[in-house]
């Protein structure tokens, strides 16, 4: 088998796995269905991947590395992690990698990635707490912070599940960035009273 055919087979397996994980979630995804939809034997799948977990790692690994790099750059540029267009940049990055992002956010229950999602959620909460501190609010209700982080994460998921072209996505990302920024600063003013 040529290198080109090997590469094509691996890509077909990964694409079939993405569809299966998106449709059924990781737990209920079937390697047999993945092979059938990729047009390969289970032997071919096991040539490339030890198991379903390694296949998931292959799908999510690049997304997670890119996410970490983006977060580091936002913290380096803005200090607090909240640059003027940080949300827009995050939305656009996740949308560029939308299948993997939806799998991570919505389809990984019962995997090691479930704790990663918790870490991302905790990071969002920490970001809100830092922003409140920077806005002069020393003590904020933890339930409020959890609600804000949950709303943002669900907002990301809703955007990812929508079908935008790149121009529409850019407008939506900018609009949400403005909404979140304006809403947050209004909230800070309310809490200062």
mmCIF file of C-alpha atoms in Angstrom:
data_model
loop_
_atom_site.group_PDB
_atom_site.id
_atom_site.type_symbol
_atom_site.label_atom_id
_atom_site.label_comp_id
_atom_site.label_asym_id
_atom_site.label_seq_id
_atom_site.Cartn_x
_atom_site.Cartn_y
_atom_site.Cartn_z
ATOM 1 C CA UNK A 1 0.000 0.000 0.000
ATOM 2 C CA UNK A 2 1.397 3.393 -0.974
ATOM 3 C CA UNK A 3 2.030 6.158 1.544
ATOM 4 C CA UNK A 4 -0.740 8.161 -0.130
ATOM 5 C CA UNK A 5 -3.240 5.300 0.293
ATOM 6 C CA UNK A 6 -2.192 4.804 3.931
ATOM 7 C CA UNK A 7 -2.672 8.495 4.633
ATOM 8 C CA UNK A 8 -6.060 8.499 2.860
ATOM 9 C CA UNK A 9 -7.200 5.459 4.859
ATOM 10 C CA UNK A 10 -6.203 7.069 8.146
ATOM 11 C CA UNK A 11 -8.038 10.292 7.227
ATOM 12 C CA UNK A 12 -11.155 8.288 6.286
ATOM 13 C CA UNK A 13 -11.085 6.535 9.660
ATOM 14 C CA UNK A 14 -10.670 9.834 11.540
ATOM 15 C CA UNK A 15 -13.524 11.456 9.593
ATOM 16 C CA UNK A 16 -15.811 8.473 10.194
ATOM 17 C CA UNK A 17 -14.909 8.566 13.891
ATOM 18 C CA UNK A 18 -15.762 12.264 14.106
ATOM 19 C CA UNK A 19 -19.204 11.596 12.611
ATOM 20 C CA UNK A 20 -19.778 8.646 14.962
ATOM 21 C CA UNK A 21 -18.691 10.585 18.068
ATOM 22 C CA UNK A 22 -20.842 13.570 17.061
ATOM 23 C CA UNK A 23 -23.874 11.367 16.481
ATOM 24 C CA UNK A 24 -23.583 8.976 19.431
ATOM 25 C CA UNK A 25 -21.054 10.445 21.841
ATOM 26 C CA UNK A 26 -17.835 8.698 22.762
ATOM 27 C CA UNK A 27 -19.374 6.135 25.094
ATOM 28 C CA UNK A 28 -21.890 4.786 22.574
ATOM 29 C CA UNK A 29 -19.657 5.098 19.509
ATOM 30 C CA UNK A 30 -18.909 1.783 17.835
ATOM 31 C CA UNK A 31 -15.558 0.947 16.264
ATOM 32 C CA UNK A 32 -17.427 -1.467 13.984
ATOM 33 C CA UNK A 33 -19.615 1.386 12.689
ATOM 34 C CA UNK A 34 -16.586 3.636 12.300
ATOM 35 C CA UNK A 35 -14.853 0.974 10.179
ATOM 36 C CA UNK A 36 -17.982 0.377 8.098
ATOM 37 C CA UNK A 37 -18.447 4.102 7.452
ATOM 38 C CA UNK A 38 -14.748 4.522 6.622
ATOM 39 C CA UNK A 39 -14.878 1.549 4.265
ATOM 40 C CA UNK A 40 -12.113 -0.321 6.085
ATOM 41 C CA UNK A 41 -11.694 -3.491 8.091
ATOM 42 C CA UNK A 42 -11.170 -3.461 11.851
ATOM 43 C CA UNK A 43 -7.622 -4.641 11.129
ATOM 44 C CA UNK A 44 -6.997 -1.446 9.184
ATOM 45 C CA UNK A 45 -8.303 0.619 12.087
ATOM 46 C CA UNK A 46 -6.025 -1.223 14.522
ATOM 47 C CA UNK A 47 -3.083 -0.648 12.183
ATOM 48 C CA UNK A 48 -3.408 3.075 12.946
ATOM 49 C CA UNK A 49 -5.008 3.167 16.418
ATOM 50 C CA UNK A 50 -4.699 0.924 19.487
ATOM 51 C CA UNK A 51 -8.275 1.581 20.548
ATOM 52 C CA UNK A 52 -11.160 4.030 20.546
ATOM 53 C CA UNK A 53 -9.425 6.238 23.121
ATOM 54 C CA UNK A 54 -6.343 6.703 20.923
ATOM 55 C CA UNK A 55 -8.629 7.581 18.014
ATOM 56 C CA UNK A 56 -10.297 10.234 20.178
ATOM 57 C CA UNK A 57 -6.851 11.508 21.236
ATOM 58 C CA UNK A 58 -5.900 11.909 17.571
ATOM 59 C CA UNK A 59 -9.028 13.987 16.933
ATOM 60 C CA UNK A 60 -8.811 16.169 20.032
ATOM 61 C CA UNK A 61 -5.048 16.526 20.461
ATOM 62 C CA UNK A 62 -4.518 19.233 17.809
ATOM 63 C CA UNK A 63 -7.580 21.173 19.026
ATOM 64 C CA UNK A 64 -6.345 21.170 22.609
ATOM 65 C CA UNK A 65 -2.794 22.178 21.704
ATOM 66 C CA UNK A 66 -4.087 25.050 19.584
ATOM 67 C CA UNK A 67 -6.467 26.098 22.365
ATOM 68 C CA UNK A 68 -3.625 26.167 24.916
ATOM 69 C CA UNK A 69 -1.478 28.216 22.549
ATOM 70 C CA UNK A 70 -4.315 30.706 21.983
ATOM 71 C CA UNK A 71 -5.005 31.044 25.715
ATOM 72 C CA UNK A 72 -1.288 31.621 26.411
ATOM 73 C CA UNK A 73 -1.168 34.318 23.742
ATOM 74 C CA UNK A 74 -4.259 36.045 25.178
ATOM 75 C CA UNK A 75 -2.758 36.060 28.672
ATOM 76 C CA UNK A 76 0.577 37.288 27.349
ATOM 77 C CA UNK A 77 -1.019 40.140 25.375
ATOM 78 C CA UNK A 78 -3.678 41.290 27.798
ATOM 79 C CA UNK A 79 -2.361 40.175 31.134
ATOM 80 C CA UNK A 80 -5.797 39.155 32.420
ATOM 81 C CA UNK A 81 -6.602 36.854 29.519
ATOM 82 C CA UNK A 82 -9.333 39.159 28.347
ATOM 83 C CA UNK A 83 -8.090 41.069 25.340
ATOM 84 C CA UNK A 84 -10.352 43.384 23.389
ATOM 85 C CA UNK A 85 -11.085 40.636 20.884
ATOM 86 C CA UNK A 86 -10.246 37.544 22.944
ATOM 87 C CA UNK A 87 -13.733 36.090 22.697
ATOM 88 C CA UNK A 88 -13.810 36.703 18.952
ATOM 89 C CA UNK A 89 -10.469 34.964 18.546
ATOM 90 C CA UNK A 90 -11.654 32.024 20.661
ATOM 91 C CA UNK A 91 -14.941 31.662 18.779
ATOM 92 C CA UNK A 92 -13.187 31.795 15.418
ATOM 93 C CA UNK A 93 -10.589 29.228 16.519
ATOM 94 C CA UNK A 94 -13.208 26.835 17.850
ATOM 95 C CA UNK A 95 -15.346 27.266 14.743
ATOM 96 C CA UNK A 96 -12.373 26.489 12.494
ATOM 97 C CA UNK A 97 -12.109 23.230 14.460
ATOM 98 C CA UNK A 98 -15.807 22.851 15.102
ATOM 99 C CA UNK A 99 -16.257 19.083 14.835
ATOM 100 C CA UNK A 100 -13.476 18.421 17.332
ATOM 101 C CA UNK A 101 -14.688 21.293 19.546
ATOM 102 C CA UNK A 102 -18.250 19.939 19.650
ATOM 103 C CA UNK A 103 -16.914 16.472 20.429
ATOM 104 C CA UNK A 104 -14.846 17.915 23.298
ATOM 105 C CA UNK A 105 -17.628 20.074 24.737
ATOM 106 C CA UNK A 106 -20.623 17.828 24.157
ATOM 107 C CA UNK A 107 -19.618 14.227 23.421
ATOM 108 C CA UNK A 108 -16.831 13.177 25.828
ATOM 109 C CA UNK A 109 -18.695 12.124 28.941
ATOM 110 C CA UNK A 110 -16.876 9.309 30.691
ATOM 111 C CA UNK A 111 -13.472 10.074 29.154
ATOM 112 C CA UNK A 112 -10.367 11.805 30.432
ATOM 113 C CA UNK A 113 -11.489 14.824 28.397
ATOM 114 C CA UNK A 114 -14.453 15.316 30.681
ATOM 115 C CA UNK A 115 -12.017 16.570 33.317
ATOM 116 C CA UNK A 116 -10.331 18.794 30.721
ATOM 117 C CA UNK A 117 -13.680 20.419 30.031
ATOM 118 C CA UNK A 118 -13.968 20.979 33.778
ATOM 119 C CA UNK A 119 -10.536 22.602 33.697
ATOM 120 C CA UNK A 120 -11.613 24.900 30.853
ATOM 121 C CA UNK A 121 -14.769 25.760 32.793
ATOM 122 C CA UNK A 122 -12.677 26.489 35.916
ATOM 123 C CA UNK A 123 -10.399 28.682 33.800
ATOM 124 C CA UNK A 124 -13.410 30.646 32.596
ATOM 125 C CA UNK A 125 -14.575 31.105 36.187
ATOM 126 C CA UNK A 126 -11.094 32.248 37.200
ATOM 127 C CA UNK A 127 -11.090 34.672 34.256
ATOM 128 C CA UNK A 128 -14.372 36.189 35.432
ATOM 129 C CA UNK A 129 -13.094 36.444 39.010
ATOM 130 C CA UNK A 130 -9.933 38.202 37.750
ATOM 131 C CA UNK A 131 -12.008 40.601 35.687
ATOM 132 C CA UNK A 132 -14.200 41.397 38.682
ATOM 133 C CA UNK A 133 -11.096 42.084 40.786
ATOM 134 C CA UNK A 134 -9.699 44.326 38.037
ATOM 135 C CA UNK A 135 -13.054 46.134 38.017
ATOM 136 C CA UNK A 136 -12.803 46.821 41.754
ATOM 137 C CA UNK A 137 -15.145 44.061 42.955
ATOM 138 C CA UNK A 138 -13.324 42.218 45.737
ATOM 139 C CA UNK A 139 -15.932 39.585 46.593
ATOM 140 C CA UNK A 140 -18.319 38.106 44.038
ATOM 141 C CA UNK A 141 -21.038 35.526 44.573
ATOM 142 C CA UNK A 142 -19.661 32.173 43.407
ATOM 143 C CA UNK A 143 -23.019 31.222 41.909
ATOM 144 C CA UNK A 144 -22.908 34.333 39.719
ATOM 145 C CA UNK A 145 -19.428 33.441 38.479
ATOM 146 C CA UNK A 146 -20.539 29.863 37.747
ATOM 147 C CA UNK A 147 -23.582 31.136 35.858
ATOM 148 C CA UNK A 148 -21.473 33.497 33.737
ATOM 149 C CA UNK A 149 -18.948 30.757 32.883
ATOM 150 C CA UNK A 150 -21.733 28.300 32.078
ATOM 151 C CA UNK A 151 -23.484 30.833 29.843
ATOM 152 C CA UNK A 152 -20.266 31.522 27.944
ATOM 153 C CA UNK A 153 -19.477 27.822 27.449
ATOM 154 C CA UNK A 154 -23.045 27.125 26.282
ATOM 155 C CA UNK A 155 -22.818 30.164 24.005
ATOM 156 C CA UNK A 156 -19.692 28.747 22.400
ATOM 157 C CA UNK A 157 -21.459 25.405 21.891
ATOM 158 C CA UNK A 158 -24.511 27.054 20.316
ATOM 159 C CA UNK A 159 -22.286 28.945 17.881
ATOM 160 C CA UNK A 160 -20.382 25.779 16.998
ATOM 161 C CA UNK A 161 -23.629 23.972 16.223
ATOM 162 C CA UNK A 162 -24.759 26.773 13.895
ATOM 163 C CA UNK A 163 -23.941 26.899 10.208
ATOM 164 C CA UNK A 164 -22.174 30.190 9.511
ATOM 165 C CA UNK A 165 -20.017 31.144 6.585
ATOM 166 C CA UNK A 166 -16.765 32.898 7.549
ATOM 167 C CA UNK A 167 -18.181 36.411 7.079
ATOM 168 C CA UNK A 168 -21.254 35.697 9.192
ATOM 169 C CA UNK A 169 -19.132 34.031 11.860
ATOM 170 C CA UNK A 170 -16.843 37.046 12.111
ATOM 171 C CA UNK A 171 -19.850 39.361 12.597
ATOM 172 C CA UNK A 172 -21.422 37.060 15.199
ATOM 173 C CA UNK A 173 -18.106 36.679 17.045
ATOM 174 C CA UNK A 174 -17.584 40.447 17.123
ATOM 175 C CA UNK A 175 -21.180 41.034 18.232
ATOM 176 C CA UNK A 176 -20.883 38.507 21.056
ATOM 177 C CA UNK A 177 -17.529 39.917 22.089
ATOM 178 C CA UNK A 178 -19.122 43.386 22.325
ATOM 179 C CA UNK A 179 -22.143 41.974 24.167
ATOM 180 C CA UNK A 180 -20.034 40.093 26.708
ATOM 181 C CA UNK A 181 -17.723 43.062 27.292
ATOM 182 C CA UNK A 182 -20.525 45.621 27.595
ATOM 183 C CA UNK A 183 -22.653 43.291 29.720
ATOM 184 C CA UNK A 184 -19.753 42.532 32.016
ATOM 185 C CA UNK A 185 -18.876 46.178 32.610
ATOM 186 C CA UNK A 186 -22.551 46.989 33.225
ATOM 187 C CA UNK A 187 -22.643 44.139 35.732
ATOM 188 C CA UNK A 188 -19.561 45.510 37.501
ATOM 189 C CA UNK A 189 -21.307 48.892 37.816
ATOM 190 C CA UNK A 190 -24.404 47.235 39.278
ATOM 191 C CA UNK A 191 -22.314 45.283 41.800
ATOM 192 C CA UNK A 192 -20.469 48.412 42.901
ATOM 193 C CA UNK A 193 -23.735 49.986 44.086
#
